[in-house]
Amino acid sequence: MMDVFNWDGTVSAKDFRIGALSFAQKWESLNSAFPPWSWVPCPKHPWLASPEVDIDQNSQTDPGEEETSCSEKEDDIDDATLVQSNHHELHYCDFHIVYSYTFRVPVLYLRAYCSDGRPLLLDEIEKELPACSSKESPETKWAFITQEEHPYLKRPWYKLHPCGTSEFMKLLFLGGDTGQPKLEVVLELYLLSWFSAVGQVVGLRIPCKMLNDRR
Amino acid sequence: MAKEGSGSILQFAPFQSSVDEGFWHRLSSLKLNKFGIDDSPIPISGFFAPCSHPQVSNYLTLLAESLPSDSNEESSIPAFNRGNRNRCSVPGILYNTNTMESFHGLDKQGLLKAEAKKIWEDIHSGKVLEDSAVLSRFLLISFADLKKWSFHYWFAFPALILDPPATLVDLRPASQWFTLEEAESVSTACNEWRNSSVTADVPFFLVSVGSDSRAAVRHLKDWETCQDDGQKLLFAFYDPCHLPNNPGWPLRNFLAFICARWNLKTVHFLCYRENRGFADLSLSLVGEALITISQGWREHQCVPNAVGWELNKGRKVPRCINLAKSMDPTRLAISAADLNLKLMRWRALPSLNLDILFSIKCLLLGAGTLGCQVARMLMAWGVRKITLVDNGRVAMSNPLRQSLYTLDDCLNGGDFKATAAVRSLQRIFPAVVAEGVVMAIPMPGHPVSSQEENSVLEDCRRLNDLIGSHDVIFLLTDTRESRWLPTLLCANTNKITITAALGFDSFLVMRHGPGPFNSTPDLKVEMPNSLSDVLDNLALTNTDGKQRLGCYFCNDVVAPTDSTSNRTLDQQCTVTRPGLAPIASALAVELLVGILHHPYGIFAEAEIANSNNGGSSELPLGILPHQIRGSLPHFQQMTLVGHSSNSCTACCSTVVSEYRKRGMQFILQAINHPTFLEDLTGLTELMRSANTFQLDWDDEIEDADDECIEL
């Protein structure tokens, strides 16, 4: 059995799967404030998916594309339709956790869009991420958001680049002075710990009960 | 607490649409691969769910799965089946046109009427009882502009108009309408309904509450059996709307159905809404509506009028979304290229200045073995603006060593290299801004006849303009004399100049020092000629007193002359070991990147490898040498320094000021008279005095052919 000292910060596909299912389960039971994660069992690249509502009370209407078509003949006048004047623009964010075979670590993919489906661009997304992932902070060493093709959905998503993951995972487990954990324990808590670090970048928090629950 | 006859008109919150990017991707794919120009209507599915948040309404959503599958798209994502509680499926129809004109020319009233008619038919035929989702049937018109990757679209949610409109007698949160016991029972029953995959996506149903406060949820078709007295009976539906004072759109057609089917005049309805996945009776609303139906409703053939075109920010116009950023292959290539460089900056080189690389304009004189490789390396570093100058055509032997050409460029006599190179660069990276100039570089020692004079002068001016409009000039030609004029022009304007030259098995890569004038980095202004004499003293030095670095010609004791005539064939072709050009080209570009990151740029001092220069060798990219000379037989490379010479035929102050005084006439003279430059710079004098020395040992003057001159 490999010694935790020689551990390189990565996790195998099998351990990822086990960890992911357990993570999803715990999340659902202890963190009902948020939508649950669901496991998408696609044969080559199974992943965890979560549609997440990111309520951003952003009442500035966004410019979008201006339509300048000719006015239509009036429909029947309809008193029964409510006309709403102010419209809060909300932004939604979907998160997927996908296993990377190259880096042997989980990778967080995200995609943000407006309520009418228009996708948000990276600079718009970055504006809404918590201040700690602004460019000046040291945490940004690990927080590099790039646009890449989702490995399965084959469309451009944004992801937190995984090349620093194994390093900070090692630091997380071995850098503290809480003694040397056993490797099995490390692997069991892997996804939870990974998420607690990575989630901060995108404003997702793990409630304490999940962290304390060591079943 | 019904208010008798004093109800206001019941107002419904319109449905809102949300189209996932994936829908447009699949539509584009279908259009390109399957449908072509066929614009027959396409059956699609929309998805919605009851409101799940007190402040946010739910939308009717279109996803990739809304469209029929594209057989080319291998998708083994499990289809979202019926029974998904978050995806209640609603049938719709898509009219996608082939042009913008036909999009605007669609008969919107007619299309809306046609869908309204389908709903009307379903109401009367009883289809609604089997599949109630058809009450929320919708219509979508679109135009997909697949050149610009923009999609124009417009939703309609047909709602049959009640005439006169229904009036609202009462509307309150469900928790205030039921007793506590009843409320609990209703919640439980609804949650069960929602959790069963058989009923989770059935959006219209009945809620009956008995006198024992026990609630039951039933299908619409069980209505007859629910006619018990003592029972409260509510017509319930998944309400996407969150507003406390208005029910959502699906209720419109639901009421139409109820009164047409069962002829009720008073309807108690439940707007079913959830919070965090569970029934929320304080968010849900119970209301009472009064309906008066006109005669026409009994008659099946008479289709009521309908409304329902979705407003775009309050206006009756279509919506438009542009997805070029995520669909246009060129844009995707650009962002992938940027990613690569940004990753480099993030992981290894935080001080990498990508802005300067993206904006700098490079002029490459020569599109041969060196030119092709330098161009590729520049693109790899993120340089986007590249101009190539070459007057030759691609020959059959070229593709092997000149990495931008293929056999196709050689056919029919061969394309012009400058043009073929630009084409090739664009195929590699479409966002490159590449230009090709087919032009010969005038050379000293190659005299021109008077007929040719004008065109040669024209070429000189053109070269001058090109140099003026670029930031970096690479001298990558295959003769020594062709480098003279560019060197002079660059020295005159202080442009970053990099020379690469190949011998058979050795190479030279160097950066020229700054020109003799405008020595300080701050002096960007061109000095008027009258001041040039005054500044002659500064000519050799930078303001800090150090000598400026030399150019390619500074170490030569002969002026450039015709090196190409009267040579044997093997001397005429530049024969070199193939490995040299890629090595030299790569070093040339790396040298440029070093210059661009050095605080003094072109004025930077030279550093030698293995020196103990404390400060500047700590630059992240490493040292910035002046010259790199390499030798393949020894697999060795040396960094050297050469300072400028007072008698340099290309960059000394005498030559540059002559050029400034006399311009093109001076150039012409240098071209036509082989010894003119040597006389001017005093090299002739130097040689004469050197030859008067009586020395025994061999005073070898290197052949003008030999590109590599030993210091």
PDB file of N, CA, C and O in Angstrom, chain A residues 140-194:
ATOM      1  N   THR A 140      -5.053  32.852  -6.438  1.00  0.00           N
ATOM      2  CA  THR A 140      -5.238  32.696  -7.870  1.00  0.00           C
ATOM      3  C   THR A 140      -4.156  31.843  -8.508  1.00  0.00           C
ATOM      4  O   THR A 140      -4.214  31.514  -9.675  1.00  0.00           O
ATOM      5  N   LYS A 141      -3.156  31.486  -7.726  1.00  0.00           N
ATOM      6  CA  LYS A 141      -2.182  30.536  -8.268  1.00  0.00           C
ATOM      7  C   LYS A 141      -2.890  29.282  -8.726  1.00  0.00           C
ATOM      8  O   LYS A 141      -2.461  28.607  -9.638  1.00  0.00           O
ATOM      9  N   TRP A 142      -3.920  28.926  -8.016  1.00  0.00           N
ATOM     10  CA  TRP A 142      -4.604  27.696  -8.369  1.00  0.00           C
ATOM     11  C   TRP A 142      -5.844  27.950  -9.204  1.00  0.00           C
ATOM     12  O   TRP A 142      -6.457  27.020  -9.707  1.00  0.00           O
ATOM     13  N   ALA A 143      -6.232  29.211  -9.315  1.00  0.00           N
ATOM     14  CA  ALA A 143      -7.526  29.492  -9.917  1.00  0.00           C
ATOM     15  C   ALA A 143      -7.360  30.086 -11.293  1.00  0.00           C
ATOM     16  O   ALA A 143      -7.328  31.281 -11.465  1.00  0.00           O
ATOM     17  N   PHE A 144      -7.226  29.255 -12.259  1.00  0.00           N
ATOM     18  CA  PHE A 144      -7.030  29.731 -13.612  1.00  0.00           C
ATOM     19  C   PHE A 144      -8.185  29.225 -14.445  1.00  0.00           C
ATOM     20  O   PHE A 144      -8.308  28.045 -14.688  1.00  0.00           O
ATOM     21  N   ILE A 145      -9.041  30.139 -14.837  1.00  0.00           N
ATOM     22  CA  ILE A 145     -10.224  29.723 -15.568  1.00  0.00           C
ATOM     23  C   ILE A 145      -9.953  29.834 -17.060  1.00  0.00           C
ATOM     24  O   ILE A 145      -9.524  30.865 -17.548  1.00  0.00           O
ATOM     25  N   THR A 146     -10.184  28.768 -17.751  1.00  0.00           N
ATOM     26  CA  THR A 146      -9.924  28.781 -19.184  1.00  0.00           C
ATOM     27  C   THR A 146     -11.135  28.249 -19.927  1.00  0.00           C
ATOM     28  O   THR A 146     -11.959  27.543 -19.358  1.00  0.00           O
ATOM     29  N   GLN A 147     -11.223  28.563 -21.170  1.00  0.00           N
ATOM     30  CA  GLN A 147     -12.324  28.038 -21.964  1.00  0.00           C
ATOM     31  C   GLN A 147     -11.841  26.806 -22.707  1.00  0.00           C
ATOM     32  O   GLN A 147     -10.844  26.850 -23.408  1.00  0.00           O
ATOM     33  N   GLU A 148     -12.536  25.708 -22.477  1.00  0.00           N
ATOM     34  CA  GLU A 148     -12.156  24.502 -23.206  1.00  0.00           C
ATOM     35  C   GLU A 148     -13.380  23.710 -23.549  1.00  0.00           C
ATOM     36  O   GLU A 148     -14.426  23.881 -22.947  1.00  0.00           O
ATOM     37  N   GLU A 149     -13.242  22.829 -24.485  1.00  0.00           N
ATOM     38  CA  GLU A 149     -14.385  22.033 -24.894  1.00  0.00           C
ATOM     39  C   GLU A 149     -14.727  21.044 -23.786  1.00  0.00           C
ATOM     40  O   GLU A 149     -13.854  20.355 -23.278  1.00  0.00           O
ATOM     41  N   HIS A 150     -15.985  20.998 -23.406  1.00  0.00           N
ATOM     42  CA  HIS A 150     -16.420  20.010 -22.448  1.00  0.00           C
ATOM     43  C   HIS A 150     -16.124  18.641 -23.042  1.00  0.00           C
ATOM     44  O   HIS A 150     -16.477  18.382 -24.189  1.00  0.00           O
ATOM     45  N   PRO A 151     -15.474  17.773 -22.274  1.00  0.00           N
ATOM     46  CA  PRO A 151     -15.002  16.521 -22.867  1.00  0.00           C
ATOM     47  C   PRO A 151     -16.120  15.649 -23.403  1.00  0.00           C
ATOM     48  O   PRO A 151     -15.883  14.814 -24.267  1.00  0.00           O
ATOM     49  N   TYR A 152     -17.313  15.869 -22.898  1.00  0.00           N
ATOM     50  CA  TYR A 152     -18.374  15.037 -23.414  1.00  0.00           C
ATOM     51  C   TYR A 152     -19.428  15.799 -24.187  1.00  0.00           C
ATOM     52  O   TYR A 152     -19.864  15.371 -25.238  1.00  0.00           O
ATOM     53  N   LEU A 153     -19.832  16.930 -23.681  1.00  0.00           N
ATOM     54  CA  LEU A 153     -20.889  17.679 -24.358  1.00  0.00           C
ATOM     55  C   LEU A 153     -20.374  18.385 -25.608  1.00  0.00           C
ATOM     56  O   LEU A 153     -21.144  18.896 -26.389  1.00  0.00           O
ATOM     57  N   LYS A 154     -19.059  18.416 -25.769  1.00  0.00           N
ATOM     58  CA  LYS A 154     -18.452  18.934 -26.989  1.00  0.00           C
ATOM     59  C   LYS A 154     -18.829  20.375 -27.277  1.00  0.00           C
ATOM     60  O   LYS A 154     -18.986  20.767 -28.408  1.00  0.00           O
ATOM     61  N   ARG A 155     -19.000  21.135 -26.212  1.00  0.00           N
ATOM     62  CA  ARG A 155     -19.249  22.556 -26.437  1.00  0.00           C
ATOM     63  C   ARG A 155     -18.320  23.319 -25.525  1.00  0.00           C
ATOM     64  O   ARG A 155     -17.895  22.808 -24.500  1.00  0.00           O
ATOM     65  N   PRO A 156     -18.031  24.562 -25.859  1.00  0.00           N
ATOM     66  CA  PRO A 156     -17.092  25.297 -25.002  1.00  0.00           C
ATOM     67  C   PRO A 156     -17.700  25.580 -23.636  1.00  0.00           C
ATOM     68  O   PRO A 156     -18.757  26.170 -23.531  1.00  0.00           O
ATOM     69  N   TRP A 157     -17.032  25.136 -22.614  1.00  0.00           N
ATOM     70  CA  TRP A 157     -17.369  25.457 -21.235  1.00  0.00           C
ATOM     71  C   TRP A 157     -16.145  26.136 -20.648  1.00  0.00           C
ATOM     72  O   TRP A 157     -15.083  26.201 -21.277  1.00  0.00           O
ATOM     73  N   TYR A 158     -16.284  26.611 -19.431  1.00  0.00           N
ATOM     74  CA  TYR A 158     -15.122  27.137 -18.734  1.00  0.00           C
ATOM     75  C   TYR A 158     -14.705  26.134 -17.677  1.00  0.00           C
ATOM     76  O   TYR A 158     -15.550  25.474 -17.079  1.00  0.00           O
ATOM     77  N   LYS A 159     -13.405  26.043 -17.480  1.00  0.00           N
ATOM     78  CA  LYS A 159     -12.988  25.123 -16.423  1.00  0.00           C
ATOM     79  C   LYS A 159     -11.874  25.747 -15.611  1.00  0.00           C
ATOM     80  O   LYS A 159     -11.143  26.618 -16.082  1.00  0.00           O
ATOM     81  N   LEU A 160     -11.755  25.235 -14.381  1.00  0.00           N
ATOM     82  CA  LEU A 160     -10.642  25.619 -13.537  1.00  0.00           C
ATOM     83  C   LEU A 160      -9.503  24.690 -13.912  1.00  0.00           C
ATOM     84  O   LEU A 160      -9.582  23.487 -13.718  1.00  0.00           O
ATOM     85  N   HIS A 161      -8.448  25.267 -14.468  1.00  0.00           N
ATOM     86  CA  HIS A 161      -7.402  24.427 -15.032  1.00  0.00           C
ATOM     87  C   HIS A 161      -6.794  23.512 -13.978  1.00  0.00           C
ATOM     88  O   HIS A 161      -6.433  23.962 -12.902  1.00  0.00           O
ATOM     89  N   PRO A 162      -6.664  22.228 -14.289  1.00  0.00           N
ATOM     90  CA  PRO A 162      -6.277  21.258 -13.267  1.00  0.00           C
ATOM     91  C   PRO A 162      -4.791  21.109 -13.033  1.00  0.00           C
ATOM     92  O   PRO A 162      -4.391  20.292 -12.196  1.00  0.00           O
ATOM     93  N   CYS A 163      -3.955  21.872 -13.721  1.00  0.00           N
ATOM     94  CA  CYS A 163      -2.537  21.530 -13.608  1.00  0.00           C
ATOM     95  C   CYS A 163      -1.966  21.811 -12.223  1.00  0.00           C
ATOM     96  O   CYS A 163      -0.929  21.290 -11.872  1.00  0.00           O
ATOM     97  N   GLY A 164      -2.640  22.627 -11.418  1.00  0.00           N
ATOM     98  CA  GLY A 164      -2.124  22.858 -10.073  1.00  0.00           C
ATOM     99  C   GLY A 164      -2.797  21.997  -9.021  1.00  0.00           C
ATOM    100  O   GLY A 164      -2.404  22.004  -7.854  1.00  0.00           O
ATOM    101  N   THR A 165      -3.809  21.230  -9.442  1.00  0.00           N
ATOM    102  CA  THR A 165      -4.632  20.520  -8.459  1.00  0.00           C
ATOM    103  C   THR A 165      -3.831  19.550  -7.610  1.00  0.00           C
ATOM    104  O   THR A 165      -3.947  19.534  -6.382  1.00  0.00           O
ATOM    105  N   SER A 166      -3.012  18.701  -8.245  1.00  0.00           N
ATOM    106  CA  SER A 166      -2.317  17.688  -7.452  1.00  0.00           C
ATOM    107  C   SER A 166      -1.414  18.349  -6.427  1.00  0.00           C
ATOM    108  O   SER A 166      -1.277  17.871  -5.301  1.00  0.00           O
ATOM    109  N   GLU A 167      -0.840  19.495  -6.792  1.00  0.00           N
ATOM    110  CA  GLU A 167       0.032  20.174  -5.834  1.00  0.00           C
ATOM    111  C   GLU A 167      -0.736  20.673  -4.637  1.00  0.00           C
ATOM    112  O   GLU A 167      -0.323  20.482  -3.504  1.00  0.00           O
ATOM    113  N   PHE A 168      -1.862  21.320  -4.890  1.00  0.00           N
ATOM    114  CA  PHE A 168      -2.522  21.859  -3.704  1.00  0.00           C
ATOM    115  C   PHE A 168      -3.217  20.770  -2.901  1.00  0.00           C
ATOM    116  O   PHE A 168      -3.410  20.910  -1.698  1.00  0.00           O
ATOM    117  N   MET A 169      -3.551  19.666  -3.558  1.00  0.00           N
ATOM    118  CA  MET A 169      -4.131  18.558  -2.793  1.00  0.00           C
ATOM    119  C   MET A 169      -3.081  17.976  -1.847  1.00  0.00           C
ATOM    120  O   MET A 169      -3.376  17.620  -0.714  1.00  0.00           O
ATOM    121  N   LYS A 170      -1.867  17.870  -2.354  1.00  0.00           N
ATOM    122  CA  LYS A 170      -0.796  17.394  -1.474  1.00  0.00           C
ATOM    123  C   LYS A 170      -0.644  18.326  -0.292  1.00  0.00           C
ATOM    124  O   LYS A 170      -0.562  17.910   0.851  1.00  0.00           O
ATOM    125  N   LEU A 171      -0.608  19.625  -0.581  1.00  0.00           N
ATOM    126  CA  LEU A 171      -0.442  20.612   0.485  1.00  0.00           C
ATOM    127  C   LEU A 171      -1.564  20.522   1.495  1.00  0.00           C
ATOM    128  O   LEU A 171      -1.344  20.592   2.701  1.00  0.00           O
ATOM    129  N   LEU A 172      -2.771  20.341   0.997  1.00  0.00           N
ATOM    130  CA  LEU A 172      -3.927  20.280   1.877  1.00  0.00           C
ATOM    131  C   LEU A 172      -3.770  19.181   2.909  1.00  0.00           C
ATOM    132  O   LEU A 172      -4.057  19.352   4.082  1.00  0.00           O
ATOM    133  N   PHE A 173      -3.312  18.037   2.418  1.00  0.00           N
ATOM    134  CA  PHE A 173      -3.257  16.898   3.327  1.00  0.00           C
ATOM    135  C   PHE A 173      -1.955  16.810   4.085  1.00  0.00           C
ATOM    136  O   PHE A 173      -1.919  16.366   5.223  1.00  0.00           O
ATOM    137  N   LEU A 174      -0.867  17.168   3.451  1.00  0.00           N
ATOM    138  CA  LEU A 174       0.416  16.952   4.092  1.00  0.00           C
ATOM    139  C   LEU A 174       0.991  18.229   4.669  1.00  0.00           C
ATOM    140  O   LEU A 174       1.947  18.204   5.413  1.00  0.00           O
ATOM    141  N   GLY A 175       0.423  19.362   4.273  1.00  0.00           N
ATOM    142  CA  GLY A 175       1.009  20.628   4.683  1.00  0.00           C
ATOM    143  C   GLY A 175       0.641  21.037   6.094  1.00  0.00           C
ATOM    144  O   GLY A 175       1.272  21.883   6.687  1.00  0.00           O
ATOM    145  N   GLY A 176      -0.417  20.442   6.607  1.00  0.00           N
ATOM    146  CA  GLY A 176      -0.857  20.869   7.933  1.00  0.00           C
ATOM    147  C   GLY A 176      -0.061  20.183   9.024  1.00  0.00           C
ATOM    148  O   GLY A 176       0.768  19.312   8.771  1.00  0.00           O
ATOM    149  N   ASP A 177      -0.331  20.623  10.249  1.00  0.00           N
ATOM    150  CA  ASP A 177       0.388  19.936  11.329  1.00  0.00           C
ATOM    151  C   ASP A 177      -0.555  19.050  12.122  1.00  0.00           C
ATOM    152  O   ASP A 177      -0.488  18.956  13.336  1.00  0.00           O
ATOM    153  N   THR A 178      -1.490  18.451  11.403  1.00  0.00           N
ATOM    154  CA  THR A 178      -2.420  17.573  12.096  1.00  0.00           C
ATOM    155  C   THR A 178      -1.963  16.135  12.037  1.00  0.00           C
ATOM    156  O   THR A 178      -2.741  15.209  12.118  1.00  0.00           O
ATOM    157  N   GLY A 179      -0.723  15.941  11.834  1.00  0.00           N
ATOM    158  CA  GLY A 179      -0.213  14.568  11.772  1.00  0.00           C
ATOM    159  C   GLY A 179      -0.413  13.964  10.402  1.00  0.00           C
ATOM    160  O   GLY A 179      -1.093  14.538   9.548  1.00  0.00           O
ATOM    161  N   GLN A 180       0.190  12.841  10.151  1.00  0.00           N
ATOM    162  CA  GLN A 180       0.116  12.241   8.820  1.00  0.00           C
ATOM    163  C   GLN A 180      -1.090  11.327   8.728  1.00  0.00           C
ATOM    164  O   GLN A 180      -1.187  10.347   9.452  1.00  0.00           O
ATOM    165  N   PRO A 181      -2.011  11.677   7.840  1.00  0.00           N
ATOM    166  CA  PRO A 181      -3.191  10.810   7.707  1.00  0.00           C
ATOM    167  C   PRO A 181      -2.852   9.542   6.935  1.00  0.00           C
ATOM    168  O   PRO A 181      -1.886   9.497   6.198  1.00  0.00           O
ATOM    169  N   LYS A 182      -3.725   8.563   7.095  1.00  0.00           N
ATOM    170  CA  LYS A 182      -3.527   7.345   6.312  1.00  0.00           C
ATOM    171  C   LYS A 182      -3.992   7.609   4.885  1.00  0.00           C
ATOM    172  O   LYS A 182      -4.900   8.387   4.650  1.00  0.00           O
ATOM    173  N   LEU A 183      -3.404   6.892   3.957  1.00  0.00           N
ATOM    174  CA  LEU A 183      -3.734   7.147   2.562  1.00  0.00           C
ATOM    175  C   LEU A 183      -5.195   6.861   2.253  1.00  0.00           C
ATOM    176  O   LEU A 183      -5.825   7.563   1.477  1.00  0.00           O
ATOM    177  N   GLU A 184      -5.741   5.826   2.904  1.00  0.00           N
ATOM    178  CA  GLU A 184      -7.153   5.493   2.628  1.00  0.00           C
ATOM    179  C   GLU A 184      -8.052   6.652   3.038  1.00  0.00           C
ATOM    180  O   GLU A 184      -9.031   6.978   2.359  1.00  0.00           O
ATOM    181  N   VAL A 185      -7.696   7.254   4.177  1.00  0.00           N
ATOM    182  CA  VAL A 185      -8.501   8.386   4.656  1.00  0.00           C
ATOM    183  C   VAL A 185      -8.402   9.547   3.665  1.00  0.00           C
ATOM    184  O   VAL A 185      -9.394  10.202   3.329  1.00  0.00           O
ATOM    185  N   VAL A 186      -7.190   9.756   3.204  1.00  0.00           N
ATOM    186  CA  VAL A 186      -6.963  10.838   2.249  1.00  0.00           C
ATOM    187  C   VAL A 186      -7.847  10.659   1.022  1.00  0.00           C
ATOM    188  O   VAL A 186      -8.529  11.576   0.572  1.00  0.00           O
ATOM    189  N   LEU A 187      -7.846   9.464   0.506  1.00  0.00           N
ATOM    190  CA  LEU A 187      -8.609   9.234  -0.720  1.00  0.00           C
ATOM    191  C   LEU A 187     -10.097   9.367  -0.488  1.00  0.00           C
ATOM    192  O   LEU A 187     -10.839   9.835  -1.334  1.00  0.00           O
ATOM    193  N   GLU A 188     -10.518   8.971   0.713  1.00  0.00           N
ATOM    194  CA  GLU A 188     -11.945   9.036   1.008  1.00  0.00           C
ATOM    195  C   GLU A 188     -12.409  10.491   1.057  1.00  0.00           C
ATOM    196  O   GLU A 188     -13.484  10.829   0.593  1.00  0.00           O
ATOM    197  N   LEU A 189     -11.565  11.319   1.629  1.00  0.00           N
ATOM    198  CA  LEU A 189     -11.961  12.722   1.789  1.00  0.00           C
ATOM    199  C   LEU A 189     -11.561  13.572   0.599  1.00  0.00           C
ATOM    200  O   LEU A 189     -11.753  14.776   0.586  1.00  0.00           O
ATOM    201  N   TYR A 190     -10.974  12.909  -0.394  1.00  0.00           N
ATOM    202  CA  TYR A 190     -10.377  13.657  -1.495  1.00  0.00           C
ATOM    203  C   TYR A 190     -11.329  14.650  -2.120  1.00  0.00           C
ATOM    204  O   TYR A 190     -11.044  15.836  -2.228  1.00  0.00           O
ATOM    205  N   LEU A 191     -12.496  14.148  -2.545  1.00  0.00           N
ATOM    206  CA  LEU A 191     -13.374  15.017  -3.316  1.00  0.00           C
ATOM    207  C   LEU A 191     -13.902  16.162  -2.469  1.00  0.00           C
ATOM    208  O   LEU A 191     -14.022  17.298  -2.920  1.00  0.00           O
ATOM    209  N   LEU A 192     -14.175  15.857  -1.232  1.00  0.00           N
ATOM    210  CA  LEU A 192     -14.691  16.875  -0.325  1.00  0.00           C
ATOM    211  C   LEU A 192     -13.658  17.984  -0.138  1.00  0.00           C
ATOM    212  O   LEU A 192     -13.959  19.175  -0.223  1.00  0.00           O
ATOM    213  N   SER A 193     -12.418  17.560   0.123  1.00  0.00           N
ATOM    214  CA  SER A 193     -11.372  18.559   0.325  1.00  0.00           C
ATOM    215  C   SER A 193     -11.114  19.344  -0.952  1.00  0.00           C
ATOM    216  O   SER A 193     -10.964  20.565  -0.926  1.00  0.00           O
ATOM    217  N   TRP A 194     -11.083  18.627  -2.036  1.00  0.00           N
ATOM    218  CA  TRP A 194     -10.857  19.305  -3.311  1.00  0.00           C
ATOM    219  C   TRP A 194     -11.920  20.366  -3.525  1.00  0.00           C
ATOM    220  O   TRP A 194     -11.636  21.506  -3.882  1.00  0.00           O
TER     221      TRP A 194
END
